[in-house]
Tab-separated table of C-alpha atoms in Angstrom:
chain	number	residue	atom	x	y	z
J	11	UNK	CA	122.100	9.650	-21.097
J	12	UNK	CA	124.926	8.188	-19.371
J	13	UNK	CA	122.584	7.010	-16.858
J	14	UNK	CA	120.137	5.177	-18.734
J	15	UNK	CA	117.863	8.248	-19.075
J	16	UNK	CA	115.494	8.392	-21.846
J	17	UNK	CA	114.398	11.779	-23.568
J	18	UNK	CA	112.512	12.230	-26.907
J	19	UNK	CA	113.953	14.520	-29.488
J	20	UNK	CA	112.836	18.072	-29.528
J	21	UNK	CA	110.473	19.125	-31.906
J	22	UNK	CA	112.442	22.183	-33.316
J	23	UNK	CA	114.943	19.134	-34.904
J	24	UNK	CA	112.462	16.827	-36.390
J	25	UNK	CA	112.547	15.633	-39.063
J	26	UNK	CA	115.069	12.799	-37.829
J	27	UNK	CA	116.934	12.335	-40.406
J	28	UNK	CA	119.557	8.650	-40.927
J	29	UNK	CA	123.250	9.502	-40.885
J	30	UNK	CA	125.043	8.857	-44.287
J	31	UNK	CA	128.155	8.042	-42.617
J	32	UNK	CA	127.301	4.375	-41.959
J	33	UNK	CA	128.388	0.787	-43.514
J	34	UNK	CA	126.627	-2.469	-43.229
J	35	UNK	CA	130.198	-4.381	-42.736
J	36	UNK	CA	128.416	-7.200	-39.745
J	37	UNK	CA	130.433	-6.095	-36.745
J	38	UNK	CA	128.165	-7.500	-34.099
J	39	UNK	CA	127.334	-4.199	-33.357
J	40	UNK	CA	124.197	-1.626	-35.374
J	41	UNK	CA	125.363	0.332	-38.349
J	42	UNK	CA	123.882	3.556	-36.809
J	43	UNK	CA	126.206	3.140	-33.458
J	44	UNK	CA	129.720	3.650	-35.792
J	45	UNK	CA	128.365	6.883	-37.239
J	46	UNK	CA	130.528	9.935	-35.961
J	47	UNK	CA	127.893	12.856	-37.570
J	48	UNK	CA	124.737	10.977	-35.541
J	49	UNK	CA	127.080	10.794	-32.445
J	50	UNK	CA	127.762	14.683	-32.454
J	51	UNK	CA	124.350	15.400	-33.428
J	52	UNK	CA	122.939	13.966	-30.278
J	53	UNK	CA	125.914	15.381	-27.999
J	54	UNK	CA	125.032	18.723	-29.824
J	55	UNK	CA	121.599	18.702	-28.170
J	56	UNK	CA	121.972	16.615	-24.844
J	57	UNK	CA	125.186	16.874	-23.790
J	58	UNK	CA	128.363	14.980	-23.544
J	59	UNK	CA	127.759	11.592	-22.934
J	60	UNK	CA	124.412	11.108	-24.972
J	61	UNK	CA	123.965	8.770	-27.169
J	62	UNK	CA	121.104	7.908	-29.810
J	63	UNK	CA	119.066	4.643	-29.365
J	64	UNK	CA	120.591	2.364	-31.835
J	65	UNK	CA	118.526	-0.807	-31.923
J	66	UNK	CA	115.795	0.579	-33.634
J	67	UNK	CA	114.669	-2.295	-36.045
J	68	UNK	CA	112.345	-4.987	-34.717
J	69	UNK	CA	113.746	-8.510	-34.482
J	70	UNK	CA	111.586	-9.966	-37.093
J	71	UNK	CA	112.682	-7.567	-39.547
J	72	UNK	CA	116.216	-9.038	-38.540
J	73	UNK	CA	115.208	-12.565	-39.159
J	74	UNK	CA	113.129	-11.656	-42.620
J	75	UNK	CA	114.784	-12.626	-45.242
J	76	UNK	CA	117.220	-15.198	-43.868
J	77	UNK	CA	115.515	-18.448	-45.468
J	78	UNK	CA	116.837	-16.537	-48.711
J	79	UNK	CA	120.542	-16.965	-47.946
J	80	UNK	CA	120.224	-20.458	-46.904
J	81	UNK	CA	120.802	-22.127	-49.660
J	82	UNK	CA	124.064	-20.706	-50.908
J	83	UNK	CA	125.389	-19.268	-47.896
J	84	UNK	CA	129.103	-18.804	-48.526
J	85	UNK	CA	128.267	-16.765	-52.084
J	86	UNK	CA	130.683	-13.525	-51.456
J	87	UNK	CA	128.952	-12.254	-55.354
J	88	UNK	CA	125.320	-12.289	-54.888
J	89	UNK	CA	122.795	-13.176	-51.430
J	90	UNK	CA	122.165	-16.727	-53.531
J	91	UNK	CA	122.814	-17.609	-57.288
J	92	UNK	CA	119.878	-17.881	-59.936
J	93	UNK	CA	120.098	-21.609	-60.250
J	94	UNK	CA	119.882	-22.381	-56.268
J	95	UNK	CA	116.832	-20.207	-55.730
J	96	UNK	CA	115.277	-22.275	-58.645
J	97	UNK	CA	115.442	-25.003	-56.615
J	98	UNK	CA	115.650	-24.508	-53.155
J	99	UNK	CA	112.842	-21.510	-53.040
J	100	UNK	CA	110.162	-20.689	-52.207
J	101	UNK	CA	110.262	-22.481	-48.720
J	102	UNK	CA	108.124	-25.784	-48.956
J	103	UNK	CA	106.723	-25.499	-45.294
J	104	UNK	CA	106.825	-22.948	-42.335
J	105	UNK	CA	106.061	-24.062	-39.315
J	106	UNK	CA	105.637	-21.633	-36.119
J	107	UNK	CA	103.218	-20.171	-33.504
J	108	UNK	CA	100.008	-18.748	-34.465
J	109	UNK	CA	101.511	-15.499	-33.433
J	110	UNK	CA	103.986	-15.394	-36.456
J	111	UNK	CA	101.331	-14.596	-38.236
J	112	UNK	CA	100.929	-10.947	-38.070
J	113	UNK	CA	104.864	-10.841	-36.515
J	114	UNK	CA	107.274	-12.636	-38.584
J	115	UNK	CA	105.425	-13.804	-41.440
J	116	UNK	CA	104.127	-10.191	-42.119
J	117	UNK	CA	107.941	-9.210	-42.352
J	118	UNK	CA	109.091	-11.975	-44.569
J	119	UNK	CA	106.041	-11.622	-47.269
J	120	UNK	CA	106.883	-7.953	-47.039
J	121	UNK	CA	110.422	-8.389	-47.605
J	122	UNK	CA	109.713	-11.352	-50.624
J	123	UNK	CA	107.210	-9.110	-52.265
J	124	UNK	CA	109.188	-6.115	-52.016
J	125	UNK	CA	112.489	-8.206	-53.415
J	126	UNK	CA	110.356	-9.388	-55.959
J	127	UNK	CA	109.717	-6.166	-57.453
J	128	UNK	CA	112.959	-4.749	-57.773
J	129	UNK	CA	113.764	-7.789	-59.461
J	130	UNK	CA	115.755	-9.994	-56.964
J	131	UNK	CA	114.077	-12.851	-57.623
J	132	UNK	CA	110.596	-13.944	-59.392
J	133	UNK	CA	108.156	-15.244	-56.721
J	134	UNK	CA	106.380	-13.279	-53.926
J	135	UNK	CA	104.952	-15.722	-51.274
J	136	UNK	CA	107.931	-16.708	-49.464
J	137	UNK	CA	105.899	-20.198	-48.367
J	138	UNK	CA	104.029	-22.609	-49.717
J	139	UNK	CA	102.399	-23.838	-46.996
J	140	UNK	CA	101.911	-22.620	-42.804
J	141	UNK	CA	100.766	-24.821	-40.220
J	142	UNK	CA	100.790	-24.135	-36.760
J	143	UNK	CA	101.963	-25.679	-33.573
J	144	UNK	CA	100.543	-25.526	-30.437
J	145	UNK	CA	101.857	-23.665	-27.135
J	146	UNK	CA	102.698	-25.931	-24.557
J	147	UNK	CA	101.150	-25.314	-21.319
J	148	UNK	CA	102.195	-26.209	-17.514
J	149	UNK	CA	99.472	-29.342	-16.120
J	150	UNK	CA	97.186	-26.779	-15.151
J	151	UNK	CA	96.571	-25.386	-18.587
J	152	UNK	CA	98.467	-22.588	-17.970
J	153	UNK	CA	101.168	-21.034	-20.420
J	154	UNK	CA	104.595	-21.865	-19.280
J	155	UNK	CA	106.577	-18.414	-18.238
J	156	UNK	CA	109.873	-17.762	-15.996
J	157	UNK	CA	108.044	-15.531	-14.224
J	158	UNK	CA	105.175	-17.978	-13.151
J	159	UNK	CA	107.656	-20.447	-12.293
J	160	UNK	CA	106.158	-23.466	-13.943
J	161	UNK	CA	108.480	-23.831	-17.178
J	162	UNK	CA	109.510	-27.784	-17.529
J	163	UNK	CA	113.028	-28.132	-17.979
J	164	UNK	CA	113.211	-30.813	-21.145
J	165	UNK	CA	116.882	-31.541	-20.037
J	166	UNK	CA	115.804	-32.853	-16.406
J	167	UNK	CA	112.637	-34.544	-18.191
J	168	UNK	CA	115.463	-36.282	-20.744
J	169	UNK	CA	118.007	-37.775	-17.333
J	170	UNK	CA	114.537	-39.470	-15.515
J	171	UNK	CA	112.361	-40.592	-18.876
J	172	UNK	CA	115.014	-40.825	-22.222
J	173	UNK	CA	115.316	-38.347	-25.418
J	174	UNK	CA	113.014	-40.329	-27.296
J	175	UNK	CA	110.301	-41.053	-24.625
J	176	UNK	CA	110.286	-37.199	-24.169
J	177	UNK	CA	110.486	-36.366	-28.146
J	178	UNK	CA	107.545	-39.210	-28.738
J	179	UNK	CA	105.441	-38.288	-26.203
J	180	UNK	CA	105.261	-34.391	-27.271
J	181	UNK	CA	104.029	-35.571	-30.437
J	182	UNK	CA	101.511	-37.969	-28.897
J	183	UNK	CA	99.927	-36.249	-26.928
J	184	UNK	CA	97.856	-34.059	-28.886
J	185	UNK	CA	97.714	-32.978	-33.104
J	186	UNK	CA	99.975	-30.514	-34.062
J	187	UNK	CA	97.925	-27.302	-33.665
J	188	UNK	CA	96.598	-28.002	-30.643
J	189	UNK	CA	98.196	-26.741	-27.074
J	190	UNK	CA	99.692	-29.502	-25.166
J	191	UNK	CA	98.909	-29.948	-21.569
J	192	UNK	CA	102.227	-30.908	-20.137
J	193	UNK	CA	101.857	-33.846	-17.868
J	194	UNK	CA	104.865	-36.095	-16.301
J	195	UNK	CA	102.362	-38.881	-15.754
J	196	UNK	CA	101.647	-39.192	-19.407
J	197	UNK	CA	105.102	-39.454	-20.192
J	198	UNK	CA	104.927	-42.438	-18.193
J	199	UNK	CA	102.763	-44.113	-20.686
J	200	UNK	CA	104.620	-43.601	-24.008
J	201	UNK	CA	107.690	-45.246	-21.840
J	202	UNK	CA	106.118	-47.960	-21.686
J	203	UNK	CA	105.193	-48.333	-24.724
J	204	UNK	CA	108.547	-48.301	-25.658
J	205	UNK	CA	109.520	-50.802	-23.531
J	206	UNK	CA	107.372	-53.102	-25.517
J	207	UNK	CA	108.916	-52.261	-28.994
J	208	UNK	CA	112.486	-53.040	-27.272
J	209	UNK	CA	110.931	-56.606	-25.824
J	210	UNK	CA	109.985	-57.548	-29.114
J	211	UNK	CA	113.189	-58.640	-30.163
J	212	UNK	CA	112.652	-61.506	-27.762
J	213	UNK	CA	109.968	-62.971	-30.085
J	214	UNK	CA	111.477	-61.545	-33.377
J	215	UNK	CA	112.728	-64.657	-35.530
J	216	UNK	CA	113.267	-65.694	-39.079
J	217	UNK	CA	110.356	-67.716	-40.529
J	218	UNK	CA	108.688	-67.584	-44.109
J	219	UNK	CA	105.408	-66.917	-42.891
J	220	UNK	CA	103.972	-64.794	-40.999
J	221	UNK	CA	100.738	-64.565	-38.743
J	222	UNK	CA	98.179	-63.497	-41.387
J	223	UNK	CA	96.170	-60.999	-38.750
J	224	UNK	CA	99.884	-59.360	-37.816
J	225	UNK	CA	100.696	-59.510	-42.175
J	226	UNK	CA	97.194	-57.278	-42.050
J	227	UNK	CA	97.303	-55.279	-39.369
J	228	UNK	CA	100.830	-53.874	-40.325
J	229	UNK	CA	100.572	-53.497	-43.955
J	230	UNK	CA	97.638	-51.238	-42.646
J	231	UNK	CA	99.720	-49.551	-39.972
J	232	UNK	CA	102.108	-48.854	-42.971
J	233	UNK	CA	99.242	-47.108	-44.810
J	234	UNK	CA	98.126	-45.138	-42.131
J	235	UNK	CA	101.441	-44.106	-40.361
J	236	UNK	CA	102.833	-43.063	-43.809
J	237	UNK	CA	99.534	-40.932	-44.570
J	238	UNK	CA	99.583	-39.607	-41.283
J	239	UNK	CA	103.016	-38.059	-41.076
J	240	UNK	CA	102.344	-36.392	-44.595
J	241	UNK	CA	99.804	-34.780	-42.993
J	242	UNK	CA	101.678	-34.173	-39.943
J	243	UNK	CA	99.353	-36.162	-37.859
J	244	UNK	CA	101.762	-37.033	-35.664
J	245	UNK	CA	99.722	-38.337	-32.766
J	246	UNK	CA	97.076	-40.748	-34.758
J	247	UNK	CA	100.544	-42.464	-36.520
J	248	UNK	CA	102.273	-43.288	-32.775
J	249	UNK	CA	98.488	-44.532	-31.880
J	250	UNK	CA	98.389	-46.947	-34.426
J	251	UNK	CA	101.850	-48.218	-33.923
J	252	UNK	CA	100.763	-48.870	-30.680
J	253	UNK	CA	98.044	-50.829	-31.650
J	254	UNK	CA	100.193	-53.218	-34.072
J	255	UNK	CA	103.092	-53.599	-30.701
J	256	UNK	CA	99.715	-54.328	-28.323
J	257	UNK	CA	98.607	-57.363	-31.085
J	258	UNK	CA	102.671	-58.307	-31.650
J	259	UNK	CA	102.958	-58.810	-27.565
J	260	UNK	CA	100.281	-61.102	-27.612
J	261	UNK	CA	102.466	-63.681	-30.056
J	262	UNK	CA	104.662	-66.178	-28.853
J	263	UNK	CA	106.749	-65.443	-31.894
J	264	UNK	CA	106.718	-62.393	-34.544
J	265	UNK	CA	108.732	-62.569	-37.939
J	266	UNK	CA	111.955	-60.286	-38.231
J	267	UNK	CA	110.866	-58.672	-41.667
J	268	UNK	CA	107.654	-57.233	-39.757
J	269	UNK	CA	109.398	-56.251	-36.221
J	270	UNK	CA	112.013	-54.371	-38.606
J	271	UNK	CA	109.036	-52.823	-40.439
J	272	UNK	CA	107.808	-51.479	-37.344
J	273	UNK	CA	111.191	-50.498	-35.986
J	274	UNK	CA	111.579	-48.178	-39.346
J	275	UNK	CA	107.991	-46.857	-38.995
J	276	UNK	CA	109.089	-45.831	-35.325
J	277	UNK	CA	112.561	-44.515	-36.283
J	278	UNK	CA	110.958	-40.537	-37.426
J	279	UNK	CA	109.613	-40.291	-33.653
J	280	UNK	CA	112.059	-42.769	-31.971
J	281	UNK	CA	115.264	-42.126	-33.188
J	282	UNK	CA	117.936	-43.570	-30.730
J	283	UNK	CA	115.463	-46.922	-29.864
J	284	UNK	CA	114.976	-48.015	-33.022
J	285	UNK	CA	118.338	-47.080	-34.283
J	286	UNK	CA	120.125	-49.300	-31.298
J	287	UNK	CA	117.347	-52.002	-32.495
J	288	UNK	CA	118.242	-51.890	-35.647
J	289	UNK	CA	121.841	-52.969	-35.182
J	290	UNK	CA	120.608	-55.432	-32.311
J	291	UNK	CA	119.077	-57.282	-35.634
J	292	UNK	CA	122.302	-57.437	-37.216
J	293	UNK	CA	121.945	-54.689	-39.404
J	294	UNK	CA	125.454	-52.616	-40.553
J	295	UNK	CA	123.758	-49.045	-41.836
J	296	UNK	CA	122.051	-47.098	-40.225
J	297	UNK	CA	118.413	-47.547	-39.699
J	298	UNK	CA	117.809	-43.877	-41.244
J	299	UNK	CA	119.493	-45.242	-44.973
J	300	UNK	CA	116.578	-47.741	-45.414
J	301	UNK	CA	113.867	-47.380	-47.692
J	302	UNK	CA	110.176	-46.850	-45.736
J	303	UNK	CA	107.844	-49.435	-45.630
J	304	UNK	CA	105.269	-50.056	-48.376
J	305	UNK	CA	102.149	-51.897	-47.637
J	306	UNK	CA	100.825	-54.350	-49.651
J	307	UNK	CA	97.281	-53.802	-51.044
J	308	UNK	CA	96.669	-57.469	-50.768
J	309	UNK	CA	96.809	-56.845	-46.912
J	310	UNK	CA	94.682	-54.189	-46.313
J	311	UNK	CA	91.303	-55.690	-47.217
J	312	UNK	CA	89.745	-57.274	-44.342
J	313	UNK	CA	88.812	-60.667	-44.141
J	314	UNK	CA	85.228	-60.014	-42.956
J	315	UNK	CA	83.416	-57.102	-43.550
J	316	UNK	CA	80.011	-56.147	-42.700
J	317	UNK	CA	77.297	-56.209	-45.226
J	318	UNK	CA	74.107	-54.329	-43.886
J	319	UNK	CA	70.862	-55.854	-45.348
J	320	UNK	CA	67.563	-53.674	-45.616
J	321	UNK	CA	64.187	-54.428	-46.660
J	322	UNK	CA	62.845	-51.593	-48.152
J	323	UNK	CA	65.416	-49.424	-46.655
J	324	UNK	CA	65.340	-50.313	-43.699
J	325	UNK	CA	68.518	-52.357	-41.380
J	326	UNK	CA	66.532	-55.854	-40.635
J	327	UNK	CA	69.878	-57.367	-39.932
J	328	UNK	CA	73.901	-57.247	-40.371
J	329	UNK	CA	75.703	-60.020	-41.893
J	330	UNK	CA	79.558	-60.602	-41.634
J	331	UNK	CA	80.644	-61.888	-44.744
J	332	UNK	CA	84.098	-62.634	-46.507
J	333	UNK	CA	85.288	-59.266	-48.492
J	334	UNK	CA	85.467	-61.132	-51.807
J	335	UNK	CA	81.892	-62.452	-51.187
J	336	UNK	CA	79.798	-62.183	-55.139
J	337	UNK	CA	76.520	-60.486	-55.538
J	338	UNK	CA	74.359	-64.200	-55.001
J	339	UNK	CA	76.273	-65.486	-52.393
J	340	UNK	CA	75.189	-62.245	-50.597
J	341	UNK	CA	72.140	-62.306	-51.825
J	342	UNK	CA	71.631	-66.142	-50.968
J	343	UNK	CA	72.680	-65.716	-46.860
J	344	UNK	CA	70.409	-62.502	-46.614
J	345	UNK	CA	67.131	-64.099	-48.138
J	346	UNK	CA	67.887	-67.294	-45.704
J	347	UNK	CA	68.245	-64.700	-42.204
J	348	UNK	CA	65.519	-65.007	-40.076
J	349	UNK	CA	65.368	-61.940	-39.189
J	350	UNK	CA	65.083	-60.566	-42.781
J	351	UNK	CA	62.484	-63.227	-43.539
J	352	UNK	CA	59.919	-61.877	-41.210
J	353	UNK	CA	59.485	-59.089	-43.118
J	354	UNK	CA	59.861	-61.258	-46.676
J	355	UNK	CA	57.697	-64.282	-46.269
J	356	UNK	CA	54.579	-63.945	-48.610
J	357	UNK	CA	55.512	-60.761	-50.217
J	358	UNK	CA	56.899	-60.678	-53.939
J	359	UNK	CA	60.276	-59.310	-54.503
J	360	UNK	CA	60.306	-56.552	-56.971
J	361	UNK	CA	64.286	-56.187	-56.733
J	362	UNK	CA	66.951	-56.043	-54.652
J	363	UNK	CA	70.009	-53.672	-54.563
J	364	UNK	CA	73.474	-55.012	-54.142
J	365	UNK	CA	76.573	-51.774	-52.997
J	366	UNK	CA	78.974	-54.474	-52.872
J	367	UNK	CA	81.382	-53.857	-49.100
J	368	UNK	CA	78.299	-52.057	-47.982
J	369	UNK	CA	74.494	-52.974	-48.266
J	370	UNK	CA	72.361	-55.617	-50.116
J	371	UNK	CA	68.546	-53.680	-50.099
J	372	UNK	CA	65.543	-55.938	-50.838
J	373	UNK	CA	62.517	-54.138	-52.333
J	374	UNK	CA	59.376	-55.948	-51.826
J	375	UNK	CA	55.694	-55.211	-52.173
């Protein structure tokens, strides 16, 4: 009505039946509001004034198909030529709330299957792959609302802290899928951290070699850090990056090839740091042109491992030995330990059992 009221339609004129007078021309406005015949119809029964509800579709029906368009969207012939859904589609990765699943997502298969079989295009899972994110919620644990009061404004959190020790911390502080609890304090933390990275360049200079335990501990950092954000494991990757700065602070001097290694490891979570950095160095493109770090297999065997030694199965004793060690030098140090020759001495040796990085067993009788 006029005033807002809301009245269902009498029985006597169901079925409700769509207008015909209608066009899909985007006008800001729904199709079903231009339509004279539904405008009369409704006046016919109500009165002067009346008018039908016109936002009748949900808004994930709205937003269904829109991935689609994407990648050709100025195509005034078809919604996306042959050739660029070849390559663009099916979407490689959706990423949303938990929720989506029976909301949005519903829609879009719907709409992709349906598509499909009218033959729009030849695939029916609009996504390869979901993953979810976590809600964030207020210090408390509780979900952040207007109405509760306790939603964080990022903008306020971005003036005291910095874009990037905002943007780094929300993907420290817990793995993707899991709700974050929302705590200023923390925040405090990750700043600091990045404090470090930027104090670096203080110790950052150009020599040929560098300290071998730094050389190993990034070219593992690499490793992990580059497996990690493939697997969107966002918060172990900034953990280990903080364990190479922690071992970098400790050095009186750090070589430029493996502070810039870093510094591009960093960039993904960092952006405006390590990109400032980055020209600091005396670098003219930007930092986001360079190729990513590769580590060096040479570099991520440890020096030392342990080698466990049993006798008959059982741990007598641990020995640390160099990685490359051979099957008698192993065998050699374990026979001479005295705590594996208590249970040795006067017994024959029927064999022993070399897993070489692992365990050296010696079966006696």
């Amino acid at each position: 009505s006029p005033e807002g009221e809301a009245k269902l339609i009498p029985e006597q004129y169901l079925p409700w039946k769509l207008p015909e007078d209608v066009d899909f021309v985007p006008t800001g406005v729904a199709p079903l509001s231009k339509s004279e015949e539904l405008k009369k119809r409704v006046e016919d029964i109500f009165g002067q004034g009346w008018t039908a509800e016109y936002d009748t579709m949900d808004t994930f029906v709205d937003s269904s198909w829109y991935f689609l368009r994407y990648p050709d969207p100025h195509n005034e012939e078809k919604f996306c030529a042959d050739d660029r859904l070849k390559k663009w589609m099916p979407v490689d990765l959706y990423i949303g709330g938990a929720e989506h699943t029976y909301m949005h997502l519903l829609y879009a298969r719907f709409f992709t299957k349906a598509m499909k079989k009218i033959g729009l295009i030849d695939f029916d899972e609009p996504f390869l792959k979901l993953r979810h994110q976590g809600m964030v919620l207020d210090k408390e644990g509780k979900k952040m609302s207007k109405s509760k009061g306790n939603v964080i404004n990022p903008d306020s959190m971005v003036e005291k802290f910095g874009a990037d020790s905002v943007r780094t911390y929300m993907l420290f502080a817990a793995p993707l899928e899991d709700e974050v609890m929302w705590n200023e304090d923390n925040i405090v933390g990750v700043r600091r951290f990045l404090d470090k990275v930027w104090k670096l360049q203080e110790k950052s200079i150009n020599i040929d070699e560098s300290d071998n335990k730094i050389k190993i501990l990034l070219n593992k950092t690499i490793k992990k850090v580059s497996e990690d954000i493939e697997n969107f494991r966002f918060n172990t990757a900034i953990s280990q990056m903080m364990i190479l700065v922690n071992a970098m602070e400790k050095k009186e001097k750090i070589s430029a090839v493996d502070y810039e290694s870093l510094i591009a490891m960093l960039s993904p979570f960092a952006p405006h740091i390590t990109e400032e950095i980055w020209e600091a160095l005396g670098n003219k493109e930007s930092i986001f042109l360079q190729a990513w770090p590769k580590a060096d297999e040479k570099y991520l065997q440890d020096e030392e491992i342990e080698m466990v030694v049993q006798v008959n199965g059982k741990v007598r004793d641990r020995l640390m030995v160099a990685h490359d060690v051979t099957e008698d030098e192993v065998k050699e140090t374990a026979l001479e330990s005295e705590k594996v020759k208590i249970f040795t001495e006067g017994k024959e040796i029927r064999k022993i059992i070399f897993v070489p990085g692992k365990l050296i067993n010696i079966v006696v009788v």
